[in-house]
C-alpha positions as CSV (number, residue, x, y, z in Angstrom):
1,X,0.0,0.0,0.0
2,X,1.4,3.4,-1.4
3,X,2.3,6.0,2.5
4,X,-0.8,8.2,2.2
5,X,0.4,11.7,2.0
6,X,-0.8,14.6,4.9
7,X,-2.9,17.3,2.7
8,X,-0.7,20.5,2.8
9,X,-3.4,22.5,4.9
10,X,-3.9,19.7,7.9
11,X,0.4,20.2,8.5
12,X,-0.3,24.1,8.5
13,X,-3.5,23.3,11.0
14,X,-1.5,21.3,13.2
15,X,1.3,23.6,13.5
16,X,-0.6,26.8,14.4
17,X,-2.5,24.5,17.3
18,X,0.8,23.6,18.7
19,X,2.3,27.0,18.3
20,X,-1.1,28.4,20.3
21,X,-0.9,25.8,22.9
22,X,2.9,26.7,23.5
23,X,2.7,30.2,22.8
24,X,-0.3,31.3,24.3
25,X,0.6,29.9,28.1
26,X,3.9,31.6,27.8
27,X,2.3,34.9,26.9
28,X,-0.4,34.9,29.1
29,X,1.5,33.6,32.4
30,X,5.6,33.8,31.6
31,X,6.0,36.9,29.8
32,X,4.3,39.4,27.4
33,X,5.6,42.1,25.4
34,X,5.0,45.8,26.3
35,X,5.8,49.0,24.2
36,X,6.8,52.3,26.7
37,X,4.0,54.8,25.6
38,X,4.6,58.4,26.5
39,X,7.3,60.1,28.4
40,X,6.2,59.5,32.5
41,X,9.4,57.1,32.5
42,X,11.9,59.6,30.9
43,X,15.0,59.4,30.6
44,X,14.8,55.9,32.2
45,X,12.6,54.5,29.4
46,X,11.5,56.5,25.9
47,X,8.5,56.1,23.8
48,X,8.4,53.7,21.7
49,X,10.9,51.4,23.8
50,X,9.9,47.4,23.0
51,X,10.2,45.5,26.5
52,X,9.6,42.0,27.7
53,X,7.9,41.6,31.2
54,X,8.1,39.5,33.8
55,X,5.1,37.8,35.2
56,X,6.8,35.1,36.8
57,X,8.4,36.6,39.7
58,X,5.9,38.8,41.7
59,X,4.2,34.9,42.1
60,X,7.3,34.0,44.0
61,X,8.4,37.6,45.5
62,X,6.9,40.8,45.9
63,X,8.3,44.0,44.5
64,X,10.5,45.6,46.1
65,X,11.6,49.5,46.1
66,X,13.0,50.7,43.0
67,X,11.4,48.0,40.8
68,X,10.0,49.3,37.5
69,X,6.5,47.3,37.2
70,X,3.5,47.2,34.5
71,X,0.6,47.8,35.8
72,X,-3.2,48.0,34.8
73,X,-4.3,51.9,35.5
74,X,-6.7,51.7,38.4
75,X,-9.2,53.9,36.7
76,X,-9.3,52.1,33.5
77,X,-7.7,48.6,33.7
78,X,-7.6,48.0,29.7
79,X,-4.9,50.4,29.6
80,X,-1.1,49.5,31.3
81,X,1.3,52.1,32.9
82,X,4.9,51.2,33.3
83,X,5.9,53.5,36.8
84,X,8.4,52.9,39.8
85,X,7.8,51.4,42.7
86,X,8.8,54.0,45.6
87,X,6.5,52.6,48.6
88,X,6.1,49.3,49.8
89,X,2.9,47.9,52.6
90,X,3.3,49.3,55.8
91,X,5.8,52.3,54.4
92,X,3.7,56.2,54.9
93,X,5.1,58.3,52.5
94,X,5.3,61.8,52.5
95,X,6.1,64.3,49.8
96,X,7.6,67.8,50.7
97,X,9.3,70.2,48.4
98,X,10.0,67.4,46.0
99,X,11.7,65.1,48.5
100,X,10.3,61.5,49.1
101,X,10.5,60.7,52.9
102,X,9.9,56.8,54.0
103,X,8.6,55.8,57.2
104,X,8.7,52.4,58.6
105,X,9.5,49.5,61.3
106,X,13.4,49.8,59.6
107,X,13.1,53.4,59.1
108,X,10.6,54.8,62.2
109,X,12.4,58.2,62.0
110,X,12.5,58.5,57.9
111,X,14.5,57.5,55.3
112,X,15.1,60.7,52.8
113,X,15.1,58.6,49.2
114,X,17.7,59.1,46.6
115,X,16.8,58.9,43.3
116,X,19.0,59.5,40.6
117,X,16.8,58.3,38.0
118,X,14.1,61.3,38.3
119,X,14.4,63.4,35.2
120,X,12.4,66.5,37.0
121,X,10.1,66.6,40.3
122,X,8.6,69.9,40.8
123,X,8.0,71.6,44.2
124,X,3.9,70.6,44.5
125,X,1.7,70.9,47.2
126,X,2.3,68.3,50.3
127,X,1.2,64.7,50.7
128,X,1.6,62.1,52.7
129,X,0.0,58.4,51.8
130,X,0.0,55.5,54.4
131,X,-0.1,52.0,52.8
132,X,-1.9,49.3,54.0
133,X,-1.2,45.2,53.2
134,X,-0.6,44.6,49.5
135,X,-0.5,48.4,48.2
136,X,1.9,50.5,46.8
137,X,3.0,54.0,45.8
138,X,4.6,54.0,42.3
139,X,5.8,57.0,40.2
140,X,7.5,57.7,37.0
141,X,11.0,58.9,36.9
142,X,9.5,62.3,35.1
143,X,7.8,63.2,38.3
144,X,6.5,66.1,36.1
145,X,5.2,64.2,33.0
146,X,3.7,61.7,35.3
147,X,0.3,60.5,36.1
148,X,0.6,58.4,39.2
149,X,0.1,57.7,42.8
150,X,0.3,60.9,43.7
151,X,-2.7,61.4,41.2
152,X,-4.5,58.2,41.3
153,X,-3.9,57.1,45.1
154,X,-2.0,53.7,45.8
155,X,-1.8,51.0,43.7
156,X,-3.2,47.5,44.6
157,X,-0.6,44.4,44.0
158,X,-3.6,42.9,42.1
159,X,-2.6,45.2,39.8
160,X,0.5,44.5,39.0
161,X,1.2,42.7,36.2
162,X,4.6,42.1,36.1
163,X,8.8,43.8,36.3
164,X,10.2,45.4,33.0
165,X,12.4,42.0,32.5
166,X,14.4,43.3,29.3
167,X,14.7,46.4,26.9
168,X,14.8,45.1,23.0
169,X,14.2,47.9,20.9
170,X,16.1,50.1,19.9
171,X,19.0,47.5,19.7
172,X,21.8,49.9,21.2
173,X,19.8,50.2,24.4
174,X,19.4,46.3,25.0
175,X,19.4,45.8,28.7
176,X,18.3,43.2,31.2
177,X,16.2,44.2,34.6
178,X,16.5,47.9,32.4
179,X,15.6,50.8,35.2
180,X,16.8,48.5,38.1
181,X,18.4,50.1,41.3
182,X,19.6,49.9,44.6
183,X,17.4,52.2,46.8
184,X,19.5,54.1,49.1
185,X,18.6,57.1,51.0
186,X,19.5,59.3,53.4
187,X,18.7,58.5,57.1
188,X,16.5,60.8,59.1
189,X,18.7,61.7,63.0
């Protein structure tokens, strides 16, 4: 008996089912793609910026302080913001003459944050936010250009998708954990 030949259109069938039942997973659980829109992250990230998140690790960790995340916009979750996170649960924040001031167990007399990545931060009025279990204050690094906690209140970790995992476009500016740094600050006597 002659091998029956596969019609042409049941291999393309079958490949696009396997590609959606490996692709889709990973997209939807692993990681996703996510184009910087706008210039709240400036100079830190520019429009147009192609980046891969992470939606892996927040399962196993929680953000911590200087983390660039993706998050759904509290007033309108079909839209996704890409901001820094500057408080963590339990932290009170308070704003004064465009200095971010921490307050916590570790810190119960403030910690004055330093932040070289903020393009500009205009003197506004006041504010001080406490956070309660699983929220968080985040802000863009153009303080100025930036519609954030400050604006919107503090941000639920449901929220949260995921941590700016790698820059891929433009090529020059590849970069893994892009944005990431090691909050220091200045300790409040």
């Amino acid at each position: 008996t002659p091998d029956k030949k596969e019609h042409p259109l049941a291999e393309i069938v079958r490949f696009a089912i396997l590609a959606i039942i490996i692709v889709v997973p990973i997209r939807m659980f692993i990681a996703q793609p996510f184009i910087v829109s706008g210039a709240s992250m400036d100079t830190t990230f520019a429009n147009g910026q192609y980046l891969i998140v992470d939606q892996v690790s927040y399962y196993l960790d929680d953000p911590a302080r200087g983390d660039v995340v993706i998050l759904r916009y509290p007033r309108d979750p079909s839209k996704y913001f890409i901001k820094r996170v500057i408080g963590l649960p339990g932290d009170t924040i308070t704003i004064k003459d465009a200095q971010v001031t921490i307050v916590n167990e570790e810190y119960p007399e403030g910690l004055i944050l330093d932040e070289p990545y903020i393009k500009s931060m205009a003197i506004a009025a006041p504010m001080t936010e406490i956070l309660g279990p699983r929220e968080y204050f985040v802000m863009g690094d153009n303080r100025d250009q930036s519609s954030d906690s400050r604006v919107w209140g503090v941000l639920q970790k449901e929220r949260i998708i995921g941590r700016a995992w790698a820059r891929l476009y433009p090529p020059q500016e590849l970069d893994f954990l892009p944005g990431k740094v090691e909050t220091t600050g200045s300790i409040i006597q």
